[in-house]
Amino acid sequence: EELTKLSVVLGYVPNVESFGAEYALKQGYFKDEGLDVTVIPAGQGVDQVQMVSAGTVDIGISNPEQILAGVAQGAKFKVFASEFQKTPMAMTCRKDSGIEKASDIAGKRVGVKTPAKPFFDLFMSKNSIDPASVTTTSIGPNDISVLISGQIDCEVTTFAFNEPRLIEAAGVPVNVFSFGDYGLNSQVDSYFVSDAFFADPAKKELLVKYLRAEQKAWMEFFKDPAGAAKFMVEGGFTDGLDLDQQTYQAEKQALYMKDAFTAEKGFMWVNLDTWKETAQNALASKVTDKLIDPTDLLSTEILEKVAPPKM
Amino acid sequence: MASQPGESGLSIRDVGMVYRRGEQVTTALVGCSLEIPEGNWASLIGASGCGKSTLLRILADIVRPTSGTALVGGVTPAEARAARTFALVSQQSTMLPWRKILANVELGLEVAGVDKVERKRRAEEAIELVGLKGFEQAFPSELSGGMRQRAAIARALTLKPRFLLMDEPFGALDEITREKLNFELLRILKETSATLLLVTHSISEAIILSDTVAVMSPRPGRISHVVDIGFGHERTGAMRDDPQFGAYESELRHALHGPAGAPRPMATPSPSHALA
Amino acid sequence: MASQPGESGLSIRDVGMVYRRGEQVTTALVGCSLEIPEGNWASLIGASGCGKSTLLRILADIVRPTSGTALVGGVTPAEARAARTFALVSQQSTMLPWRKILANVELGLEVAGVDKVERKRRAEEAIELVGLKGFEQAFPSELSGGMRQRAAIARALTLKPRFLLMDEPFGALDEITREKLNFELLRILKETSATLLLVTHSISEAIILSDTVAVMSPRPGRISHVVDIGFGHERTGAMRDDPQFGAYESELRHALHGPAGAPRPMATPSPSHALA
Amino acid sequence: MAFESGILEQGLGAADEAALHRNEPPPGWLLEAIGAHRVRAVLAPLAVLVVVLVGWQSLCESGAVSPLILPSPLAIAEAFIKDGPNLLAAATVTTIEALTGFVLGNILGFVLAVAFLYSELSRRTVYPLAMAAQAVPIVAVTPALILWFGNGMAPKIFVTMFLVFFPMLVNALRGLRNADTEVMELLYTLSATPLQQLRMVRMPASVPFVFNALKISACACFVAAIVAEWVAADRGIGYLIVLYGSQYRMPQVWAAVLIGTAISMAVYGLVVFAEARVAPWLNRRKRPISD
Amino acid sequence: MSSITVPDLAADAAGGSEPGTGPAGIPWGLVLPPVLFVVALVALWAVLSAAGLIPRYILPAPGAVLNEFTRNYAVLARHAAYTSGEAVAGFIIGNAAAVLMAIVFSYSGLLKAAFYPFALISRAIPIVAFTPLLVIVLGRGLPPVIAVVAIAVYFPAFLNMMRGLASADVDYHEMLHTLSASRWQRLKMVDLPASMPYLFAALKVSASVAFICAIVAEWIGANVGLGYLVVISGQYFKLPTLWAAIIVAAVLTLLLLALVVLAERALRRWTAAPGEI
Ligand SMILES: Nc1ncnc2c1ncn2[C@@H]1O[C@H](COP(=O)(O)OP(=O)(O)OP(=O)(O)O)[C@@H](O)[C@H]1O
Ligand SMILES: Nc1ncnc2c1ncn2[C@@H]1O[C@H](COP(=O)(O)OP(=O)(O)OP(=O)(O)O)[C@@H](O)[C@H]1O
Ligand SMILES: Cc1ncc(C[n+]2csc(CCO)c2C)c(N)n1
Ligand SMILES: [Mg+2]
Ligand SMILES: [Mg+2]
């Protein structure tokens, strides 16, 4: 039987965050669905939004802020699933800086990654922090040494379960401030395709198959997160992963993927309310020039057909 | 002995040349005319800077005259060059520094598309002729000044051209080597019935090698005198003992030094115009 | 007339020179010895490629001999160079292409740290002397071959050195210019009591300009003959008419051409060793 | 056909062979040739530019390329107008970084070249080290640089300097060694001091190489500064490219890119101009008439 | 050449004095000083690290990096192989294109006039801006990285060749002219040989940036290669891996550079005269 080709670009370098796709591929779940899936790892500089809009890949996995920015610039997408219910994006602060709550950053030095600059400005305004009271300095896209060395007190943004672990492993205890708790929630690692792709019923059917296979893989993840981490580290997907960190992340990220909403609707469900909040924030932080109404952007059609477990 | 002047020989008609660079204007030639019938041998003598090289460079299509026309074998220098009817030995005896002597001597033949074996044979012959045997594999920088000059002569000789334009080719050579090459040149000219235009500072060399000696006046250069040498084409070293040789010599010296010039200048400086 | 040989003049003692590059070994000089007392004028003549330039380059500290010693004013060439006691006019009349003629002639004085006004004065004087007035602002590429050579002579003359080493400085000049410069050179040598070592291919020029003419044998070069010229230091053009002049000339020609060589070679090629 | 040496400087364009070999004295053809090829030097690239722009615009309008990838020329122009002051402010920062790095790096490169020329020991020890240093992927160490220098202009200047000094070192060394043997012998017999040799012969001889290095870096210094900013900065063109890029504001990204390009071209032009002033003999044909 | 006293003249002409070779043919004079220097540098690094003067988060101790080489060499080798392939391919493609373009421009005044400004502009555009386009057009992986390297590398050779092809003495041109040589012959016999010093100066410059460019490009658009390894090990704070990758990249760059230097020497040995070029 002929397999149908389908490509997906991950949200980041292959790690437990993308266990679903990699494991499904490895175990032949995609093949069982009649799909010949190409998994394109991402990383620095690979832009899933651009790739999907240019048609070089079928499915993209990316952050809502970026998907919205793309839409604001004229791209047409459909989001059909989301990995995270709560954003793993976080601010990580050194414990010795004495920052216990968000407003404590006044008078402190915060290292901000360039793309996160608007986001951080919004964070300050939402939490009534005077930007003038904070010394911000820009840092590289994957730089935690500045925080470890003590040149900055906080770093924006980090993942809640990635950098903090590494920083503590380097001997610097930290406090982590998850942005979801500060009015900046978003469904990180949302799955999207171009509007045209989605409009084609035959192709739409592929998405159902794809998601079904991935869901199956994710169920294995929840059974044994540590095993999943081991699978990712030793599977030869990417060099340089840290087993301890990946195990930690695997344990932690489950908490960001499942909540009351998924228990009601199903795993990987898209949450219109979260998206509305994100769209508001994107406008407020001037990432988009106009308010994007996510209603048309999201579709639960695929999810409904897949009918993922409510968990 | 040869065809009509200007028809197939070298022909310079009312040629003028002005060099200009910004303020600096140098009139090198004014109204120069000279006809050298095909097969004839001619020499050009004149004070340093009078325009001899310029005239040769006009015939070789390196520069174009400001006025007048030059013909080589009845066609323009450009056409003659394209047809490869002449060869030039320039005053600097230019050698490509990255080529060994053999390859430098072969260059003209290589450009003309002569095959490898043949051009090596001809180049080796010419190298032997100018006395550079044993230096085929030396680089130009390893040769003495005179040896480089001989290599440049060899390169021109390999081409067996209809017209041979030579700019002081023997200037850096000692008397013996010079005379030996003078007679080798005569032999080759006769063999190939080539036409020669030679720039030289040696009056006796001019007489030995020419049917016609043209004298140029100091800058701005013009052909001031033409002396025909009646020795025919059978020449030996003994011709110097001919009283006629001495007569030609003094006539030319006279022509060269101008009416006021003595055959042998005094220790007192001559008027600077004669020099500059 | 001058101090003891070797003490303060030019001294070449048993000098040998072998050029080597990979397989290619050229023995340029073997056991060369020559003493030129200070204030004396000497010439070096010999076949092309016999090692004349090499000898001059040894004295000028450009190359070091493979064996033997060379002294300039009683010290090594390197010390003499450091003390700026000599000036060299090389065979190529080297000019810096990016400097105009005036600046090229001034170069030696500039290097020696002579102040601007003075060096301009002296350079202009020398330029006038060699008949290049009016070409101060031309670039070397705009001069004829002979004019460039004169500019190189002018540069050496500005330095008024104790020792003047000249490698065929007049080779590209016509007879008149050449003789005029010969006598200018004599005048300057007398004025400055300089010592001269001149390489030339002209036997008569060697006699006119020298107290001593050294003849070199063909490669490998050695000094085969030394002829003392007894004309004293008061010289005029008339000395050529002196019968002694002719005697020197034929002695030198004889020495040069070797026992078998005739004063005037035949049209038949002489043995190639005499050339190469 | 006339003799044509082909010695023409960059930026001017080869003149017609016909224009070169004429019955006129040199300045005649020179002026004419310059006149003729000046016109062509402007018209020809302009024609290419127009073709490219029209093609580009219609490609974008056809919808064949995503606006998230390639903005249309008109959209870029619009971004220029809308975002001008912002772009200019950023460009100023980047220009200061790039030019400071350019100047420092080239001075360092030239000084090292001179040192290597005169000191065998320094060459043997420092040259391999300079090569090794150049071999270090500097961008990969930028985070470390930021640790040392902070995230202001200093690390960007350092990166720029780092990428600029090597082309100058290599070219200057080659150029300083390019002096003619005969000319060096002349200076040598004149007993010129090393400094005089340097000033009178080696420096002039090195000019074509040195200016090539300057030209190489005139463009590269901006790229270097931008890449350094791109790692971590809160100002400058590189910063704007990253920020706008992360929001897919492609017209603005390209406007920022083009303003950087325009300034580095201006610096390039300055280098060409300086070359013509400093080394007129380079742009003059060696023998005006003969060519 | 021992007989030459003019300091450095022979060496100058040869493009650098060639230090004497030892009896075994190993050029100790060339090898020893840098080796000693590197050894001294590493020793300094070790001492400073041991003394705690270099924080671990800036630069790990040499032992840690060395350990990385022994423990993780397979991973390093795999990524290094990718990067080398990209850098070398880009280097060759870029320089070949540069030489060709310079030759074409030296032949055609019109083409030169029309495209020269764009050749310049292309160098002035930050590669960063190109990359998304290249990744889209060429796909992810080696091709866009090779393209970035080629684009970044071609410029020095292009500039230097433009100059080098015009650098030959007029005398040589005049001679070939009177021999009625074709443009191609002139190129082959005079202009190309005369441009070699220019070309090699450029090749040294571009050899030194080829790896850097490959790494930057990998950083942007690849998931293999040393650039990627640097990014990912930075992200996961595996500084020994990061520095090992940097050292490998530096060593590879030096190898490429050495190759260029050797090629230059070989070419000089075959073709060039002593004291010339
Ligand atoms: N740099 C060099 N390398 C190798 N051989 C050389 C070098 N310079 C000169 N020679 C050789 O040494 C010999 C003597 O050369 P030199 O230049 O001294 O001759 P010369 O007497 O000045 O000749 P000429 O009158 O032709 O100038 C020649 O055979 C020449 O080939
Ligand atoms: N390229 C040039 N640019 C300007 N002036 C030039 C150029 N070439 C020659 N001249 C001038 O033209 C005049 C004649 O030069 P040419 O070289 O023809 O003289 P020549 O008779 O060959 O002299 P020589 O015997 O010294 O070689 C000289 O005054 C010279 O300065
Ligand atoms: C598990 C994990 N996934 C992604 C990133 C990369 N990352 C860190 S912050 C951020 C948002 C942009 O600032 C992104 C994409 C990471 N570090 N760890
Ligand atoms: Mg001449
Ligand atoms: Mg000589």
PDB file of N, CA and C and ligand atoms in Angstrom, chain B residues 144-146, chain C residues 52-54 91 167-168 199, ligand 5:
ATOM      1  N   SER B 144      72.477  37.329 -17.065  1.00  0.00           N
ATOM      2  CA  SER B 144      73.063  38.666 -17.063  1.00  0.00           C
ATOM      3  C   SER B 144      72.268  39.530 -18.036  1.00  0.00           C
ATOM      4  N   GLY B 145      72.490  40.850 -17.964  1.00  0.00           N
ATOM      5  CA  GLY B 145      71.764  41.786 -18.824  1.00  0.00           C
ATOM      6  C   GLY B 145      71.896  41.421 -20.293  1.00  0.00           C
ATOM      7  N   GLY B 146      73.130  41.145 -20.711  1.00  0.00           N
ATOM      8  CA  GLY B 146      73.368  40.832 -22.114  1.00  0.00           C
ATOM      9  C   GLY B 146      72.725  39.515 -22.520  1.00  0.00           C
TER      10      GLY B 146
ATOM     11  N   LYS C  52      80.817  40.426 -14.792  1.00  0.00           N
ATOM     12  CA  LYS C  52      81.132  41.817 -14.449  1.00  0.00           C
ATOM     13  C   LYS C  52      80.128  42.367 -13.437  1.00  0.00           C
ATOM     14  N   SER C  53      78.862  42.194 -13.763  1.00  0.00           N
ATOM     15  CA  SER C  53      77.827  42.709 -12.836  1.00  0.00           C
ATOM     16  C   SER C  53      77.945  42.026 -11.492  1.00  0.00           C
ATOM     17  N   THR C  54      78.232  40.744 -11.539  1.00  0.00           N
ATOM     18  CA  THR C  54      78.364  40.003 -10.281  1.00  0.00           C
ATOM     19  C   THR C  54      79.448  40.623  -9.411  1.00  0.00           C
ATOM     20  N   GLN C  91      72.764  48.013 -13.779  1.00  0.00           N
ATOM     21  CA  GLN C  91      72.585  47.829 -15.224  1.00  0.00           C
ATOM     22  C   GLN C  91      71.164  48.149 -15.676  1.00  0.00           C
ATOM     23  N   ASP C 167      77.529  50.173 -13.699  1.00  0.00           N
ATOM     24  CA  ASP C 167      77.369  48.980 -14.527  1.00  0.00           C
ATOM     25  C   ASP C 167      76.771  49.372 -15.876  1.00  0.00           C
ATOM     26  N   GLU C 168      77.621  49.521 -16.860  1.00  0.00           N
ATOM     27  CA  GLU C 168      77.175  49.937 -18.209  1.00  0.00           C
ATOM     28  C   GLU C 168      76.235  51.132 -18.163  1.00  0.00           C
ATOM     29  N   VAL C 199      81.799  49.270 -15.499  1.00  0.00           N
ATOM     30  CA  VAL C 199      81.651  48.150 -16.422  1.00  0.00           C
ATOM     31  C   VAL C 199      81.213  48.724 -17.752  1.00  0.00           C
TER      32      VAL C 199
HETATM   33 MG    MG F   5      75.979  42.792 -16.413  1.00  0.00          MG
END
